[in-house]
């Protein structure tokens, strides 16, 4: 019985492991060519909080935009997922009105959601780059079956022309504020 309890316990790690891993992953993301126009830097001096900027993905409504966001890492990273919040005002079914992103890869394994298979949720093998790739994909293909922003989801589904106009207006506004 004791062995089975140990098998379900999360691995214990030191803060130095997390810091070393974050340094490595920050450098990898800075050097990455996977995501077009990505720029990464620390918020203040904290390795646990990253400022991220990237260009809108080609062939999407967000093309031509330039987006700023904040990725924060918990102390037990990589056992728990980071959070991701757009600082740029966004209109998207999978982005809350406060900018927080709601996608499977950012959900811990222990969060109950029968619409998300466990293999789509956070796993310690994933990286910040994987999160960004998922977010770029989310911008291309919103999940309207489980919207974080219900109004954006309904507009996307029922009034796509209005949705497109609103997204374009916000992109133009963001570019003016750069």
C-alpha positions as a printed NumPy array, in Angstrom:
array([[  0.   ,   0.   ,   0.   ],
       [  2.815,   2.407,   0.802],
       [  4.377,   1.89 ,  -2.651],
       [  1.135,   2.8  ,  -4.398],
       [  0.833,   6.015,  -2.376],
       [  4.374,   6.973,  -3.313],
       [  3.66 ,   6.402,  -6.996],
       [  1.025,   9.144,  -6.964],
       [  3.13 ,  11.712,  -5.127],
       [  4.524,  14.514,  -7.277],
       [  8.31 ,  14.479,  -7.625],
       [ 10.157,  16.665,  -5.169],
       [ 12.554,  19.15 ,  -6.707],
       [ 14.747,  21.923,  -5.491],
       [ 14.419,  25.591,  -6.321],
       [ 17.858,  25.416,  -7.927],
       [ 16.551,  22.789, -10.378],
       [ 13.668,  25.068, -11.364],
       [ 15.966,  28.077, -11.768],
       [ 18.422,  26.059, -13.888],
       [ 15.602,  24.723, -16.05 ],
       [ 14.019,  28.164, -16.527],
       [ 17.383,  29.671, -17.522],
       [ 17.86 ,  26.914, -20.082],
       [ 14.332,  27.222, -21.476],
       [ 14.531,  31.026, -21.628],
       [ 17.713,  30.772, -23.697],
       [ 16.132,  28.153, -25.976],
       [ 13.088,  30.343, -26.564],
       [ 15.232,  33.427, -27.221],
       [ 17.122,  31.458, -29.885],
       [ 14.061,  29.702, -31.329],
       [ 13.031,  30.233, -34.911],
       [  9.798,  28.234, -34.48 ],
       [  7.613,  31.219, -33.648],
       [  7.896,  34.187, -35.977],
       [  8.895,  37.456, -34.361],
       [  9.035,  36.202, -30.77 ],
       [ 10.853,  38.279, -28.181],
       [ 11.327,  37.16 , -24.578],
       [ 12.702,  38.912, -21.528],
       [ 12.394,  38.846, -17.788],
       [  9.852,  40.957, -15.957],
       [ 12.123,  42.734, -13.522],
       [ 14.82 ,  40.288, -12.467],
       [ 12.542,  37.307, -11.87 ],
       [ 13.14 ,  34.121, -13.817],
       [  9.606,  33.164, -12.757],
       [  7.977,  35.929, -14.816],
       [  8.637,  36.446, -18.533],
       [  7.563,  39.275, -20.825],
       [  6.744,  37.827, -24.229],
       [  6.025,  39.65 , -27.477],
       [  5.23 ,  38.055, -30.798],
       [  3.793,  38.809, -34.202],
       [  0.317,  37.6  , -35.105],
       [  0.407,  34.335, -37.017],
       [  0.286,  34.542, -40.822],
       [ -2.959,  33.73 , -42.578],
       [ -5.09 ,  34.427, -39.481],
       [ -7.248,  37.314, -38.294],
       [ -4.331,  38.254, -36.022],
       [ -1.807,  38.648, -38.859],
       [ -0.157,  42.048, -38.737],
       [ -0.687,  42.39 , -35.004],
       [  2.008,  42.49 , -32.381],
       [  1.048,  41.017, -29.021],
       [  2.499,  41.409, -25.565],
       [  1.961,  38.881, -22.811],
       [  3.216,  37.695, -19.448],
       [  4.084,  34.076, -18.69 ],
       [  4.46 ,  33.25 , -14.997],
       [  5.896,  30.075, -13.572],
       [  4.956,  28.508, -10.23 ],
       [  7.595,  27.539,  -7.691],
       [  7.02 ,  23.842,  -8.438],
       [  7.549,  24.27 , -12.199],
       [  7.727,  22.049, -14.277],
       [  5.411,  19.87 , -12.177],
       [  2.732,  22.563, -12.464],
       [  1.988,  24.615, -15.58 ],
       [  2.801,  28.259, -16.115],
       [  0.074,  30.85 , -16.573],
       [ -0.189,  33.022, -19.648],
       [ -1.923,  36.389, -19.811],
       [ -2.082,  38.771, -22.736],
       [ -1.254,  42.364, -21.838],
       [ -2.519,  43.445, -25.236],
       [ -6.316,  43.741, -25.275],
       [ -7.671,  40.644, -27.023],
       [-11.019,  39.434, -28.353],
       [-10.988,  35.653, -28.644],
       [-13.175,  32.789, -27.407],
       [-10.3  ,  31.196, -25.461],
       [ -9.023,  34.366, -23.802],
       [-10.762,  35.776, -20.737],
       [-11.53 ,  39.497, -20.819],
       [ -8.617,  40.077, -18.393],
       [ -6.195,  38.481, -20.888],
       [ -5.771,  35.079, -19.22 ],
       [ -5.527,  32.25 , -21.732],
       [ -7.648,  29.15 , -21.296],
       [ -6.245,  26.189, -23.207],
       [ -5.645,  22.582, -22.2  ],
       [ -1.844,  22.791, -22.131],
       [ -2.08 ,  25.325, -19.282],
       [ -4.31 ,  23.079, -17.152],
       [ -2.801,  20.833, -14.481],
       [ -3.44 ,  17.104, -14.665],
       [ -5.52 ,  17.192, -11.481],
       [ -8.005,  19.758, -12.825],
       [-11.299,  18.068, -13.632],
       [-12.555,  18.683, -17.132],
       [-14.03 ,  15.773, -19.039],
       [-13.646,  17.647, -22.34 ],
       [ -9.851,  17.583, -22.043],
       [ -8.052,  14.269, -22.352],
       [ -5.086,  14.038, -19.952],
       [ -2.594,  13.968, -22.846],
       [ -3.675,  17.493, -23.874],
       [ -3.03 ,  18.959, -20.411],
       [  0.218,  20.12 , -18.843],
       [  3.006,  17.56 , -18.398],
       [  6.479,  18.318, -16.985],
       [  8.077,  17.38 , -20.299],
       [  6.454,  20.405, -21.975],
       [  8.249,  23.736, -22.338],
       [  7.373,  27.442, -22.622],
       [  7.966,  27.108, -26.358],
       [  5.288,  24.377, -26.495],
       [  2.912,  26.743, -24.698],
       [  3.587,  29.521, -27.228],
       [  3.1  ,  27.143, -30.148],
       [ -0.254,  26.119, -28.654],
       [ -1.258,  29.76 , -28.196],
       [ -0.375,  30.613, -31.803],
       [ -2.434,  27.58 , -32.863],
       [ -5.306,  28.733, -30.626],
       [ -5.279,  32.131, -32.354],
       [ -5.603,  30.296, -35.681],
       [ -8.296,  27.865, -34.556],
       [-10.432,  28.945, -31.582],
       [-12.229,  26.28 , -29.531],
       [-15.776,  27.582, -29.301],
       [-17.024,  24.435, -27.561],
       [-15.502,  25.572, -24.276],
       [-15.078,  29.349, -24.443],
       [-13.463,  31.395, -21.698],
       [-15.037,  34.486, -23.269],
       [-18.598,  33.39 , -24.046],
       [-19.476,  36.643, -25.838],
       [-16.488,  36.285, -28.188],
       [-17.367,  32.624, -28.771],
       [-20.983,  33.424, -29.665],
       [-19.925,  36.283, -31.927],
       [-17.297,  34.085, -33.62 ],
       [-19.928,  31.401, -34.281],
       [-23.004,  33.486, -35.104],
       [-21.695,  36.807, -36.43 ],
       [-18.246,  36.156, -37.913],
       [-18.102,  39.453, -39.811],
       [-18.621,  41.438, -36.577],
       [-16.033,  39.245, -34.849],
       [-13.469,  39.935, -37.574],
       [-14.101,  43.688, -37.391],
       [-13.667,  43.734, -33.617],
       [-10.404,  41.752, -33.787],
       [ -9.063,  44.062, -36.505],
       [-10.015,  47.151, -34.495],
       [ -8.142,  45.83 , -31.441],
       [ -5.082,  44.955, -33.533],
       [ -5.025,  48.449, -35.011],
       [ -5.413,  49.944, -31.518],
       [ -2.537,  47.805, -30.188],
       [ -0.272,  48.871, -33.044],
       [ -1.023,  52.531, -32.332],
       [  0.017,  52.013, -28.709],
       [  3.425,  50.508, -29.531]])
